[in-house]
Amino acid sequence: IRFGINMIHHEVLPGEVSGGMDINTVRNQTRKSLENAVYASNDWKVSTRLNINYGLRLSLFSALGGGDFYELDENRNVVGTRYYESDEIVKNYVNLEPRASFSYIFNEATSIKGGYARNTQNMHLIANSTSSNPTDKWISSSNNIKPQIADQVSIGYVHNMRENTYEFSAETYFKKMANQIDYRDGANVLANDSLETQLLSGDGRAYGLELYLKKKKGKLTGWISYTLSRTERLVDGVNSGDWYPARQDRTHDIALVGSYEISNKVSVSGAWVYYTGNAVTFPSGKYVVANQTVYQYTERNGYRMPAYHRLDFSVTKRMKERKHYSSELVLGIYNAYGRQNAFSINIEQNENNASKTDVVQTALFRWVPSIAWNFKIK
């Protein structure tokens, strides 16, 4: 049986805006909190084939004072304000987090595994997906923001082939989430000290299939993995009350990694990755009012960034082994074929023609060479 405790003190500054002499600095209130937990787990070897791990975690999250806290009505409007001293507790959240997993070995080559886990999250990253370069903000659970809760179940299959030279695994999962946070339509997030008025909460779900094949022996080793998944949210007041993709939703995710031993001294390796672009909200139309262009938005996260892919390549030379250390020289290149992956895409008004709209893509790090000399002390 393993058990323990942990304690974390959080101090979050949600945002600050500063500028030149003609711009006043605006600073959001710092939020403090204390996160405590006790946990215990146990490994139970039921038989030579069946192993079970189970445990329980009890978490206590305390939002601490040191500023103004707002009372909101059902429409998220501020109806009252109360100041809490730094040693006062604004709100406590207590959650039980059970978990259990198992593995069953059919024979030396084949096994299955599965599990269930509940997790709570009290630190929240809020992203504005109306552009691919959002104003992200960290906020903590408070009197108006509940902890996010996720329940996940999974089951997988593992099979070794050709005397453990190859390993294949397949796993599927489903995650149900509560108290998911997102911006309301038209949210004002820049230097807004009452950010909670701009947030809505709802449900979420994620599900998918993961496939993995690995070669573990021989001069050529490596692995290939593929994930087919969806991550969605349902928030009342967003997207007409329909499910919509979360910003981190990726339909396809592929990775191919390999290493080849040319000799005892020299090896080459490469890694290729591909994944579906993040879900973003782009305008679907525009109109002009008093010579000002106003963009019209319809679906939340209804568009996609371009797919991302790149190849990394490296060569490793093992140097002559010394009495007290060994070393190796590594030459590498990041994004070997120079793919201009989109870092951000901005929608801009054409300077010469008001009826036209320009879509401007920004890409970073087209090629990045590297050199490293690694040492290992004996």
PDB file of N, CA and C in Angstrom, residues 252-327:
ATOM      1  N   HIS A 252      -7.127  13.442 -36.327  1.00  0.00           N
ATOM      2  CA  HIS A 252      -6.066  12.493 -36.663  1.00  0.00           C
ATOM      3  C   HIS A 252      -4.747  12.944 -36.035  1.00  0.00           C
ATOM      4  N   ASP A 253      -3.986  11.985 -35.524  1.00  0.00           N
ATOM      5  CA  ASP A 253      -2.666  12.262 -34.946  1.00  0.00           C
ATOM      6  C   ASP A 253      -1.763  11.075 -35.273  1.00  0.00           C
ATOM      7  N   ILE A 254      -0.727  11.310 -36.073  1.00  0.00           N
ATOM      8  CA  ILE A 254       0.162  10.240 -36.526  1.00  0.00           C
ATOM      9  C   ILE A 254       1.597  10.589 -36.142  1.00  0.00           C
ATOM     10  N   ALA A 255       2.346   9.586 -35.687  1.00  0.00           N
ATOM     11  CA  ALA A 255       3.772   9.765 -35.396  1.00  0.00           C
ATOM     12  C   ALA A 255       4.530   8.554 -35.917  1.00  0.00           C
ATOM     13  N   LEU A 256       5.637   8.808 -36.608  1.00  0.00           N
ATOM     14  CA  LEU A 256       6.498   7.755 -37.135  1.00  0.00           C
ATOM     15  C   LEU A 256       7.923   8.059 -36.706  1.00  0.00           C
ATOM     16  N   VAL A 257       8.512   7.160 -35.920  1.00  0.00           N
ATOM     17  CA  VAL A 257       9.842   7.366 -35.342  1.00  0.00           C
ATOM     18  C   VAL A 257      10.714   6.162 -35.666  1.00  0.00           C
ATOM     19  N   GLY A 258      11.947   6.422 -36.108  1.00  0.00           N
ATOM     20  CA  GLY A 258      12.844   5.322 -36.437  1.00  0.00           C
ATOM     21  C   GLY A 258      14.293   5.658 -36.146  1.00  0.00           C
ATOM     22  N   SER A 259      15.083   4.609 -35.864  1.00  0.00           N
ATOM     23  CA  SER A 259      16.511   4.763 -35.621  1.00  0.00           C
ATOM     24  C   SER A 259      17.235   3.590 -36.270  1.00  0.00           C
ATOM     25  N   TYR A 260      18.351   3.875 -36.965  1.00  0.00           N
ATOM     26  CA  TYR A 260      19.107   2.833 -37.652  1.00  0.00           C
ATOM     27  C   TYR A 260      20.578   2.904 -37.246  1.00  0.00           C
ATOM     28  N   GLU A 261      21.114   1.750 -36.807  1.00  0.00           N
ATOM     29  CA  GLU A 261      22.510   1.667 -36.397  1.00  0.00           C
ATOM     30  C   GLU A 261      23.363   1.360 -37.625  1.00  0.00           C
ATOM     31  N   ILE A 262      24.043   2.385 -38.139  1.00  0.00           N
ATOM     32  CA  ILE A 262      24.916   2.181 -39.292  1.00  0.00           C
ATOM     33  C   ILE A 262      26.129   1.361 -38.891  1.00  0.00           C
ATOM     34  N   SER A 263      26.685   1.647 -37.728  1.00  0.00           N
ATOM     35  CA  SER A 263      27.827   0.910 -37.173  1.00  0.00           C
ATOM     36  C   SER A 263      27.772   1.035 -35.663  1.00  0.00           C
ATOM     37  N   ASN A 264      28.793   0.496 -34.992  1.00  0.00           N
ATOM     38  CA  ASN A 264      28.852   0.619 -33.541  1.00  0.00           C
ATOM     39  C   ASN A 264      29.044   2.063 -33.092  1.00  0.00           C
ATOM     40  N   LYS A 265      29.471   2.915 -34.009  1.00  0.00           N
ATOM     41  CA  LYS A 265      29.780   4.300 -33.654  1.00  0.00           C
ATOM     42  C   LYS A 265      28.763   5.313 -34.185  1.00  0.00           C
ATOM     43  N   VAL A 266      28.069   4.969 -35.259  1.00  0.00           N
ATOM     44  CA  VAL A 266      27.227   5.949 -35.940  1.00  0.00           C
ATOM     45  C   VAL A 266      25.803   5.408 -36.076  1.00  0.00           C
ATOM     46  N   SER A 267      24.842   6.272 -35.795  1.00  0.00           N
ATOM     47  CA  SER A 267      23.434   5.941 -35.984  1.00  0.00           C
ATOM     48  C   SER A 267      22.695   7.162 -36.515  1.00  0.00           C
ATOM     49  N   VAL A 268      21.600   6.911 -37.222  1.00  0.00           N
ATOM     50  CA  VAL A 268      20.752   7.992 -37.718  1.00  0.00           C
ATOM     51  C   VAL A 268      19.343   7.759 -37.186  1.00  0.00           C
ATOM     52  N   SER A 269      18.602   8.842 -36.990  1.00  0.00           N
ATOM     53  CA  SER A 269      17.232   8.729 -36.499  1.00  0.00           C
ATOM     54  C   SER A 269      16.377   9.831 -37.105  1.00  0.00           C
ATOM     55  N   GLY A 270      15.097   9.570 -37.164  1.00  0.00           N
ATOM     56  CA  GLY A 270      14.168  10.554 -37.704  1.00  0.00           C
ATOM     57  C   GLY A 270      12.806  10.405 -37.054  1.00  0.00           C
ATOM     58  N   ALA A 271      12.047  11.483 -37.075  1.00  0.00           N
ATOM     59  CA  ALA A 271      10.693  11.471 -36.519  1.00  0.00           C
ATOM     60  C   ALA A 271       9.802  12.342 -37.397  1.00  0.00           C
ATOM     61  N   TRP A 272       8.696  11.763 -37.843  1.00  0.00           N
ATOM     62  CA  TRP A 272       7.711  12.503 -38.641  1.00  0.00           C
ATOM     63  C   TRP A 272       6.399  12.524 -37.893  1.00  0.00           C
ATOM     64  N   VAL A 273       5.809  13.711 -37.771  1.00  0.00           N
ATOM     65  CA  VAL A 273       4.538  13.856 -37.068  1.00  0.00           C
ATOM     66  C   VAL A 273       3.535  14.566 -37.974  1.00  0.00           C
ATOM     67  N   TYR A 274       2.282  14.194 -37.792  1.00  0.00           N
ATOM     68  CA  TYR A 274       1.185  14.808 -38.538  1.00  0.00           C
ATOM     69  C   TYR A 274      -0.030  14.852 -37.624  1.00  0.00           C
ATOM     70  N   TYR A 275      -0.716  15.983 -37.610  1.00  0.00           N
ATOM     71  CA  TYR A 275      -1.993  16.017 -36.890  1.00  0.00           C
ATOM     72  C   TYR A 275      -2.913  17.079 -37.483  1.00  0.00           C
ATOM     73  N   THR A 276      -4.203  16.831 -37.285  1.00  0.00           N
ATOM     74  CA  THR A 276      -5.235  17.752 -37.755  1.00  0.00           C
ATOM     75  C   THR A 276      -5.084  19.107 -37.067  1.00  0.00           C
ATOM     76  N   GLY A 277      -5.306  20.171 -37.805  1.00  0.00           N
ATOM     77  CA  GLY A 277      -5.190  21.513 -37.241  1.00  0.00           C
ATOM     78  C   GLY A 277      -6.213  21.763 -36.144  1.00  0.00           C
ATOM     79  N   ASN A 278      -5.866  22.650 -35.216  1.00  0.00           N
ATOM     80  CA  ASN A 278      -6.761  22.982 -34.109  1.00  0.00           C
ATOM     81  C   ASN A 278      -8.062  23.602 -34.613  1.00  0.00           C
ATOM     82  N   ALA A 279      -9.123  23.384 -33.847  1.00  0.00           N
ATOM     83  CA  ALA A 279     -10.408  24.006 -34.165  1.00  0.00           C
ATOM     84  C   ALA A 279     -10.369  25.484 -33.782  1.00  0.00           C
ATOM     85  N   VAL A 280     -10.820  26.356 -34.683  1.00  0.00           N
ATOM     86  CA  VAL A 280     -10.799  27.801 -34.444  1.00  0.00           C
ATOM     87  C   VAL A 280     -12.121  28.406 -34.922  1.00  0.00           C
ATOM     88  N   THR A 281     -12.386  29.603 -34.458  1.00  0.00           N
ATOM     89  CA  THR A 281     -13.574  30.350 -34.875  1.00  0.00           C
ATOM     90  C   THR A 281     -13.143  31.490 -35.790  1.00  0.00           C
ATOM     91  N   PHE A 282     -13.532  31.409 -37.048  1.00  0.00           N
ATOM     92  CA  PHE A 282     -13.264  32.463 -38.015  1.00  0.00           C
ATOM     93  C   PHE A 282     -14.591  33.107 -38.422  1.00  0.00           C
ATOM     94  N   PRO A 283     -14.566  34.359 -38.864  1.00  0.00           N
ATOM     95  CA  PRO A 283     -15.811  34.991 -39.321  1.00  0.00           C
ATOM     96  C   PRO A 283     -16.331  34.326 -40.584  1.00  0.00           C
ATOM     97  N   SER A 284     -17.651  34.224 -40.688  1.00  0.00           N
ATOM     98  CA  SER A 284     -18.280  33.645 -41.879  1.00  0.00           C
ATOM     99  C   SER A 284     -18.813  34.723 -42.818  1.00  0.00           C
ATOM    100  N   GLY A 285     -18.746  35.966 -42.379  1.00  0.00           N
ATOM    101  CA  GLY A 285     -19.197  37.067 -43.216  1.00  0.00           C
ATOM    102  C   GLY A 285     -18.836  38.396 -42.570  1.00  0.00           C
ATOM    103  N   LYS A 286     -19.175  39.503 -43.266  1.00  0.00           N
ATOM    104  CA  LYS A 286     -18.898  40.828 -42.715  1.00  0.00           C
ATOM    105  C   LYS A 286     -19.880  41.835 -43.295  1.00  0.00           C
ATOM    106  N   TYR A 287     -20.041  42.951 -42.594  1.00  0.00           N
ATOM    107  CA  TYR A 287     -20.863  44.047 -43.103  1.00  0.00           C
ATOM    108  C   TYR A 287     -20.258  45.357 -42.600  1.00  0.00           C
ATOM    109  N   VAL A 288     -20.643  46.440 -43.213  1.00  0.00           N
ATOM    110  CA  VAL A 288     -20.067  47.751 -42.915  1.00  0.00           C
ATOM    111  C   VAL A 288     -21.128  48.636 -42.287  1.00  0.00           C
ATOM    112  N   VAL A 289     -20.822  49.217 -41.138  1.00  0.00           N
ATOM    113  CA  VAL A 289     -21.715  50.124 -40.432  1.00  0.00           C
ATOM    114  C   VAL A 289     -20.933  51.395 -40.113  1.00  0.00           C
ATOM    115  N   ALA A 290     -21.399  52.530 -40.621  1.00  0.00           N
ATOM    116  CA  ALA A 290     -20.742  53.826 -40.388  1.00  0.00           C
ATOM    117  C   ALA A 290     -19.260  53.750 -40.741  1.00  0.00           C
ATOM    118  N   ASN A 291     -18.993  53.166 -41.917  1.00  0.00           N
ATOM    119  CA  ASN A 291     -17.627  53.037 -42.436  1.00  0.00           C
ATOM    120  C   ASN A 291     -16.732  52.145 -41.573  1.00  0.00           C
ATOM    121  N   GLN A 292     -17.336  51.378 -40.691  1.00  0.00           N
ATOM    122  CA  GLN A 292     -16.583  50.438 -39.867  1.00  0.00           C
ATOM    123  C   GLN A 292     -16.971  49.007 -40.259  1.00  0.00           C
ATOM    124  N   THR A 293     -15.957  48.171 -40.493  1.00  0.00           N
ATOM    125  CA  THR A 293     -16.206  46.780 -40.870  1.00  0.00           C
ATOM    126  C   THR A 293     -16.454  45.937 -39.629  1.00  0.00           C
ATOM    127  N   VAL A 294     -17.565  45.219 -39.631  1.00  0.00           N
ATOM    128  CA  VAL A 294     -17.932  44.344 -38.515  1.00  0.00           C
ATOM    129  C   VAL A 294     -18.009  42.915 -39.041  1.00  0.00           C
ATOM    130  N   TYR A 295     -17.282  42.001 -38.411  1.00  0.00           N
ATOM    131  CA  TYR A 295     -17.280  40.610 -38.847  1.00  0.00           C
ATOM    132  C   TYR A 295     -18.401  39.842 -38.154  1.00  0.00           C
ATOM    133  N   GLN A 296     -18.985  38.923 -38.874  1.00  0.00           N
ATOM    134  CA  GLN A 296     -20.075  38.102 -38.359  1.00  0.00           C
ATOM    135  C   GLN A 296     -19.562  36.687 -38.080  1.00  0.00           C
ATOM    136  N   TYR A 297     -19.829  36.214 -36.869  1.00  0.00           N
ATOM    137  CA  TYR A 297     -19.406  34.879 -36.466  1.00  0.00           C
ATOM    138  C   TYR A 297     -20.636  33.998 -36.284  1.00  0.00           C
ATOM    139  N   THR A 298     -20.544  32.747 -36.724  1.00  0.00           N
ATOM    140  CA  THR A 298     -21.669  31.811 -36.596  1.00  0.00           C
ATOM    141  C   THR A 298     -21.268  30.659 -35.681  1.00  0.00           C
ATOM    142  N   GLU A 299     -20.675  29.609 -36.223  1.00  0.00           N
ATOM    143  CA  GLU A 299     -20.323  28.441 -35.426  1.00  0.00           C
ATOM    144  C   GLU A 299     -19.117  28.688 -34.529  1.00  0.00           C
ATOM    145  N   ARG A 300     -19.162  28.191 -33.305  1.00  0.00           N
ATOM    146  CA  ARG A 300     -17.990  28.203 -32.428  1.00  0.00           C
ATOM    147  C   ARG A 300     -17.058  27.049 -32.840  1.00  0.00           C
ATOM    148  N   ASN A 301     -15.814  27.394 -33.094  1.00  0.00           N
ATOM    149  CA  ASN A 301     -14.800  26.412 -33.503  1.00  0.00           C
ATOM    150  C   ASN A 301     -15.247  25.608 -34.727  1.00  0.00           C
ATOM    151  N   GLY A 302     -15.912  26.291 -35.653  1.00  0.00           N
ATOM    152  CA  GLY A 302     -16.429  25.618 -36.839  1.00  0.00           C
ATOM    153  C   GLY A 302     -15.432  25.508 -37.976  1.00  0.00           C
ATOM    154  N   TYR A 303     -14.224  26.057 -37.804  1.00  0.00           N
ATOM    155  CA  TYR A 303     -13.196  26.000 -38.838  1.00  0.00           C
ATOM    156  C   TYR A 303     -11.947  25.318 -38.282  1.00  0.00           C
ATOM    157  N   ARG A 304     -10.996  25.036 -39.165  1.00  0.00           N
ATOM    158  CA  ARG A 304      -9.770  24.344 -38.779  1.00  0.00           C
ATOM    159  C   ARG A 304      -8.544  25.091 -39.282  1.00  0.00           C
ATOM    160  N   MET A 305      -7.518  25.073 -38.452  1.00  0.00           N
ATOM    161  CA  MET A 305      -6.212  25.493 -38.945  1.00  0.00           C
ATOM    162  C   MET A 305      -5.715  24.449 -39.934  1.00  0.00           C
ATOM    163  N   PRO A 306      -4.778  24.810 -40.819  1.00  0.00           N
ATOM    164  CA  PRO A 306      -4.218  23.801 -41.727  1.00  0.00           C
ATOM    165  C   PRO A 306      -3.552  22.672 -40.937  1.00  0.00           C
ATOM    166  N   ALA A 307      -3.537  21.481 -41.526  1.00  0.00           N
ATOM    167  CA  ALA A 307      -2.900  20.337 -40.878  1.00  0.00           C
ATOM    168  C   ALA A 307      -1.419  20.635 -40.623  1.00  0.00           C
ATOM    169  N   TYR A 308      -0.908  20.105 -39.528  1.00  0.00           N
ATOM    170  CA  TYR A 308       0.488  20.325 -39.135  1.00  0.00           C
ATOM    171  C   TYR A 308       1.278  19.050 -39.411  1.00  0.00           C
ATOM    172  N   HIS A 309       2.425  19.186 -40.051  1.00  0.00           N
ATOM    173  CA  HIS A 309       3.338  18.043 -40.169  1.00  0.00           C
ATOM    174  C   HIS A 309       4.768  18.530 -40.379  1.00  0.00           C
ATOM    175  N   ARG A 310       5.709  17.713 -39.945  1.00  0.00           N
ATOM    176  CA  ARG A 310       7.126  18.061 -40.081  1.00  0.00           C
ATOM    177  C   ARG A 310       7.966  16.795 -39.920  1.00  0.00           C
ATOM    178  N   LEU A 311       9.228  16.874 -40.373  1.00  0.00           N
ATOM    179  CA  LEU A 311      10.194  15.793 -40.229  1.00  0.00           C
ATOM    180  C   LEU A 311      11.419  16.323 -39.503  1.00  0.00           C
ATOM    181  N   ASP A 312      11.821  15.636 -38.436  1.00  0.00           N
ATOM    182  CA  ASP A 312      13.067  15.939 -37.726  1.00  0.00           C
ATOM    183  C   ASP A 312      14.062  14.818 -38.009  1.00  0.00           C
ATOM    184  N   PHE A 313      15.337  15.186 -38.192  1.00  0.00           N
ATOM    185  CA  PHE A 313      16.357  14.204 -38.576  1.00  0.00           C
ATOM    186  C   PHE A 313      17.640  14.487 -37.802  1.00  0.00           C
ATOM    187  N   SER A 314      18.353  13.424 -37.412  1.00  0.00           N
ATOM    188  CA  SER A 314      19.606  13.618 -36.678  1.00  0.00           C
ATOM    189  C   SER A 314      20.575  12.479 -36.956  1.00  0.00           C
ATOM    190  N   VAL A 315      21.859  12.782 -36.786  1.00  0.00           N
ATOM    191  CA  VAL A 315      22.945  11.806 -36.909  1.00  0.00           C
ATOM    192  C   VAL A 315      23.729  11.839 -35.598  1.00  0.00           C
ATOM    193  N   THR A 316      24.009  10.655 -35.037  1.00  0.00           N
ATOM    194  CA  THR A 316      24.728  10.555 -33.766  1.00  0.00           C
ATOM    195  C   THR A 316      26.044   9.811 -33.966  1.00  0.00           C
ATOM    196  N   LYS A 317      27.117  10.417 -33.498  1.00  0.00           N
ATOM    197  CA  LYS A 317      28.462   9.811 -33.563  1.00  0.00           C
ATOM    198  C   LYS A 317      28.966   9.588 -32.137  1.00  0.00           C
ATOM    199  N   ARG A 318      29.168   8.322 -31.772  1.00  0.00           N
ATOM    200  CA  ARG A 318      29.693   8.010 -30.447  1.00  0.00           C
ATOM    201  C   ARG A 318      31.201   8.219 -30.459  1.00  0.00           C
ATOM    202  N   MET A 319      31.675   9.051 -29.558  1.00  0.00           N
ATOM    203  CA  MET A 319      33.095   9.387 -29.497  1.00  0.00           C
ATOM    204  C   MET A 319      33.873   8.282 -28.769  1.00  0.00           C
ATOM    205  N   LYS A 320      35.173   8.358 -28.845  1.00  0.00           N
ATOM    206  CA  LYS A 320      36.021   7.354 -28.187  1.00  0.00           C
ATOM    207  C   LYS A 320      35.781   7.384 -26.683  1.00  0.00           C
ATOM    208  N   GLU A 321      35.568   6.207 -26.132  1.00  0.00           N
ATOM    209  CA  GLU A 321      35.248   6.105 -24.711  1.00  0.00           C
ATOM    210  C   GLU A 321      36.487   6.363 -23.861  1.00  0.00           C
ATOM    211  N   ARG A 322      36.326   7.220 -22.865  1.00  0.00           N
ATOM    212  CA  ARG A 322      37.422   7.561 -21.964  1.00  0.00           C
ATOM    213  C   ARG A 322      37.284   6.813 -20.640  1.00  0.00           C
ATOM    214  N   LYS A 323      38.281   6.973 -19.805  1.00  0.00           N
ATOM    215  CA  LYS A 323      38.313   6.244 -18.542  1.00  0.00           C
ATOM    216  C   LYS A 323      37.184   6.659 -17.609  1.00  0.00           C
ATOM    217  N   HIS A 324      36.895   7.943 -17.556  1.00  0.00           N
ATOM    218  CA  HIS A 324      35.918   8.453 -16.595  1.00  0.00           C
ATOM    219  C   HIS A 324      34.603   8.921 -17.228  1.00  0.00           C
ATOM    220  N   TYR A 325      34.528   8.923 -18.549  1.00  0.00           N
ATOM    221  CA  TYR A 325      33.290   9.382 -19.181  1.00  0.00           C
ATOM    222  C   TYR A 325      33.192   8.835 -20.603  1.00  0.00           C
ATOM    223  N   SER A 326      31.979   8.866 -21.123  1.00  0.00           N
ATOM    224  CA  SER A 326      31.726   8.579 -22.527  1.00  0.00           C
ATOM    225  C   SER A 326      30.931   9.755 -23.093  1.00  0.00           C
ATOM    226  N   SER A 327      30.976   9.934 -24.404  1.00  0.00           N
ATOM    227  CA  SER A 327      30.292  11.082 -25.001  1.00  0.00           C
ATOM    228  C   SER A 327      29.833  10.744 -26.405  1.00  0.00           C
TER     229      SER A 327
END
